[in-house]
Coordinates of C-alpha atoms in Angstrom, one line a residue:
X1019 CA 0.0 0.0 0.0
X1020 CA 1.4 3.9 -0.3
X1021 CA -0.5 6.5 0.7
X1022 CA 0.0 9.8 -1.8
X1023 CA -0.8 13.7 0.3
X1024 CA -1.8 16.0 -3.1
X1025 CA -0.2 18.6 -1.3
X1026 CA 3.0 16.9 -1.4
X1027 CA 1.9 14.9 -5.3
X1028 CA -0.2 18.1 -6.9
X1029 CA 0.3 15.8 -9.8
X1030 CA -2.4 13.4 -8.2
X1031 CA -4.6 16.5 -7.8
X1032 CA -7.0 15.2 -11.0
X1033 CA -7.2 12.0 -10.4
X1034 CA -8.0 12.8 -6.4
X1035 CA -11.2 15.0 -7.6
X1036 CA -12.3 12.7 -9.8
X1037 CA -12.1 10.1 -6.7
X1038 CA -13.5 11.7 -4.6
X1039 CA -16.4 12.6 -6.1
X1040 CA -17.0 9.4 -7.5
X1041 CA -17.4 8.5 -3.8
X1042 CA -19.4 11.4 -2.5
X1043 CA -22.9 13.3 -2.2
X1044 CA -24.1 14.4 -5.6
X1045 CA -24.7 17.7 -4.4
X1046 CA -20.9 18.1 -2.8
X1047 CA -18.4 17.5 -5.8
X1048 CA -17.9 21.0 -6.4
X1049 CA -16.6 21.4 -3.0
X1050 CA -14.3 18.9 -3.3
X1051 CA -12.7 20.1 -6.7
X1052 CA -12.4 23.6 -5.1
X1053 CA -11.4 22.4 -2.0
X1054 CA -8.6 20.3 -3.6
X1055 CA -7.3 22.4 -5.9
X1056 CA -6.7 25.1 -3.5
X1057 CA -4.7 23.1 -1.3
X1058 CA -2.5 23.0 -4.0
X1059 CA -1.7 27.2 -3.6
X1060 CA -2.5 27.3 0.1
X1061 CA 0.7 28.2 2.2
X1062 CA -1.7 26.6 5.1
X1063 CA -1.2 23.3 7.0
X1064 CA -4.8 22.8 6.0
X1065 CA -6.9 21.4 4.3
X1066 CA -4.6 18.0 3.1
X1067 CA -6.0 15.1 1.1
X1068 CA -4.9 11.8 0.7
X1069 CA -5.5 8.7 -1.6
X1070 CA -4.2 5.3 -0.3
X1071 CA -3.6 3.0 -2.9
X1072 CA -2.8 -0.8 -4.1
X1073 CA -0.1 -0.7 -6.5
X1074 CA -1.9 1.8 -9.1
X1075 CA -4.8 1.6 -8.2
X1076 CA -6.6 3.8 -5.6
X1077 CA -8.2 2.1 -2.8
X1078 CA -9.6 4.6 -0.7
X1079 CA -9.1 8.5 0.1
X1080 CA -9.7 11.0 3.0
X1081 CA -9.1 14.0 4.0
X1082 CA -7.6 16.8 6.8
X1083 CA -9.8 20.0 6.8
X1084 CA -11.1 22.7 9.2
X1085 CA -14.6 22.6 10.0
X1086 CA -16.9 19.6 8.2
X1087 CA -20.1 21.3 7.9
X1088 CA -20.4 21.0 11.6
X1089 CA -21.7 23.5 14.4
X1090 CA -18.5 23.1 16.2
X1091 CA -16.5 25.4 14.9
X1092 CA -14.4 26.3 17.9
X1093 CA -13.4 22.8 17.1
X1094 CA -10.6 22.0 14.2
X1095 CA -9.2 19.8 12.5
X1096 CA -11.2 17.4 11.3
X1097 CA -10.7 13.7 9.9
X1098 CA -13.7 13.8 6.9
X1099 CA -14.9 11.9 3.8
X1100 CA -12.9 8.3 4.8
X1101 CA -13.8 5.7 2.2
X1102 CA -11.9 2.7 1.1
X1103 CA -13.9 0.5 -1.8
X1104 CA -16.0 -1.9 -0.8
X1105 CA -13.4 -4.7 -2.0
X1106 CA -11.0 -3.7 0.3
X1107 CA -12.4 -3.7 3.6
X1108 CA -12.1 -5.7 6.5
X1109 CA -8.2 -5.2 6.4
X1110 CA -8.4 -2.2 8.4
X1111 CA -6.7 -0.1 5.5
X1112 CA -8.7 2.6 6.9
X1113 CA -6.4 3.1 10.1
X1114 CA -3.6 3.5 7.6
X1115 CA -5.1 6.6 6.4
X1116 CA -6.1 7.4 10.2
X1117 CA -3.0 7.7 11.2
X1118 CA -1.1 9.7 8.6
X1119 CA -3.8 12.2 9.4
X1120 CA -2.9 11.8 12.8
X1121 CA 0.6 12.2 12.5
X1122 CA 0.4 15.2 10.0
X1123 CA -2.1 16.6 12.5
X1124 CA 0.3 16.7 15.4
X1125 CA 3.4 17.2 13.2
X1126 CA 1.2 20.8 12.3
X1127 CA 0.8 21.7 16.2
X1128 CA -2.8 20.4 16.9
X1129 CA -3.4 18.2 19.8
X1130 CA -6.4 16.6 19.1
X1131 CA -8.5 15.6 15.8
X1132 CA -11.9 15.2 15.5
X1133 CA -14.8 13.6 12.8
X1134 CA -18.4 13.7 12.7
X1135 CA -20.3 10.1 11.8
X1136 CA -22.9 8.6 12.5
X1137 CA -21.4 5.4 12.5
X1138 CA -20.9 3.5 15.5
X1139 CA -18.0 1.1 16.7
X1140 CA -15.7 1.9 14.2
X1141 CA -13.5 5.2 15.1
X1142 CA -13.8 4.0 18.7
X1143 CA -11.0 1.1 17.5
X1144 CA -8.6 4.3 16.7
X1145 CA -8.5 6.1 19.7
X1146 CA -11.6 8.2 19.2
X1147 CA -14.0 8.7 21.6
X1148 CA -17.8 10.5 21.6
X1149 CA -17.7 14.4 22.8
X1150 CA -20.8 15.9 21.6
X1151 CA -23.5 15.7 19.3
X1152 CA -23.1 18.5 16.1
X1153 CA -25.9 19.8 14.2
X1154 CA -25.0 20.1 10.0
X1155 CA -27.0 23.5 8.3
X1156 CA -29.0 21.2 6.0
X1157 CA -30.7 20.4 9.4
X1158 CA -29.3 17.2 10.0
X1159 CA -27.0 16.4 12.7
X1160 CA -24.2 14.0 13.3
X1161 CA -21.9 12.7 16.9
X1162 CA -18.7 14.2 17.0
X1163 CA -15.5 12.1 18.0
X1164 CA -12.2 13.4 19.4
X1165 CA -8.7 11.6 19.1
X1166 CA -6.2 13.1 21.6
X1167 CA -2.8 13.2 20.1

């Protein structure tokens, strides 16, 4: 497996969007192309993206950004938009993106990360643990996790 940042590949940058929002809410891909691509300029720590793959091919992405549509804003950074494909779970390749995110999160100054799910039983195997629930704008609302570093 190798695991590619775009801010450190801005040649991956393409093939990231098109990932991405191949694996994402119709109504977000814009975001993520504009997001992306202006990592790629940003003198920022933040946002990062990330693609894990298998040899060439991309197996799963995620990303390091400062507030995921969340109410918590006095919160930041978050972990968002984890996905590996279907054919590749159950290997925990997910926890290999985790923790780059982890370690570039530190590595930037931050002592804690955080994510918004609504699944349960998985981040809890990562060192995350339940702080809060977080309400989205579109009305909906999601639990927030926190990972001490």
């Amino acid at each position: 497996m190798t695991m590619v940042s775009i801010k450190e590949q801005p040649h991956c940058a393409q093939e990231a969007i098109q990932y991405f929002q191949k694996h994402c809410n119709e109504d977000s891909k814009i975001v993520y192309e504009d997001c992306i691509l202006s990592c790629l300029t940003s003198d920022s720590p933040l946002p990062q993206w990330y693609l894990l793959y298998d040899k060439e091919k991309i197996i799963g992405c995620a990303g390091l950004i400062t507030n995921d549509f969340i109410s918590r804003m006095d919160l930041y950074p978050w972990l968002c938009a984890l996905y590996i494909d279907e054919r590749y779970r159950g290997h925990s390749y997910g926890s290999l993106l985790i923790e780059r995110i982890k370690k570039d999160t530190k590595e930037n100054g931050y002592s804690s990360l955080y994510l918004c799910t609504d699944h349960l039983g998985y981040y809890e195997h990562y060192g995350f643990e339940y702080i809060a629930q977080g309400y989205h704008p579109w009305g909906g609302s999601s639990r927030i996790y926190q990972a001490k570093l």
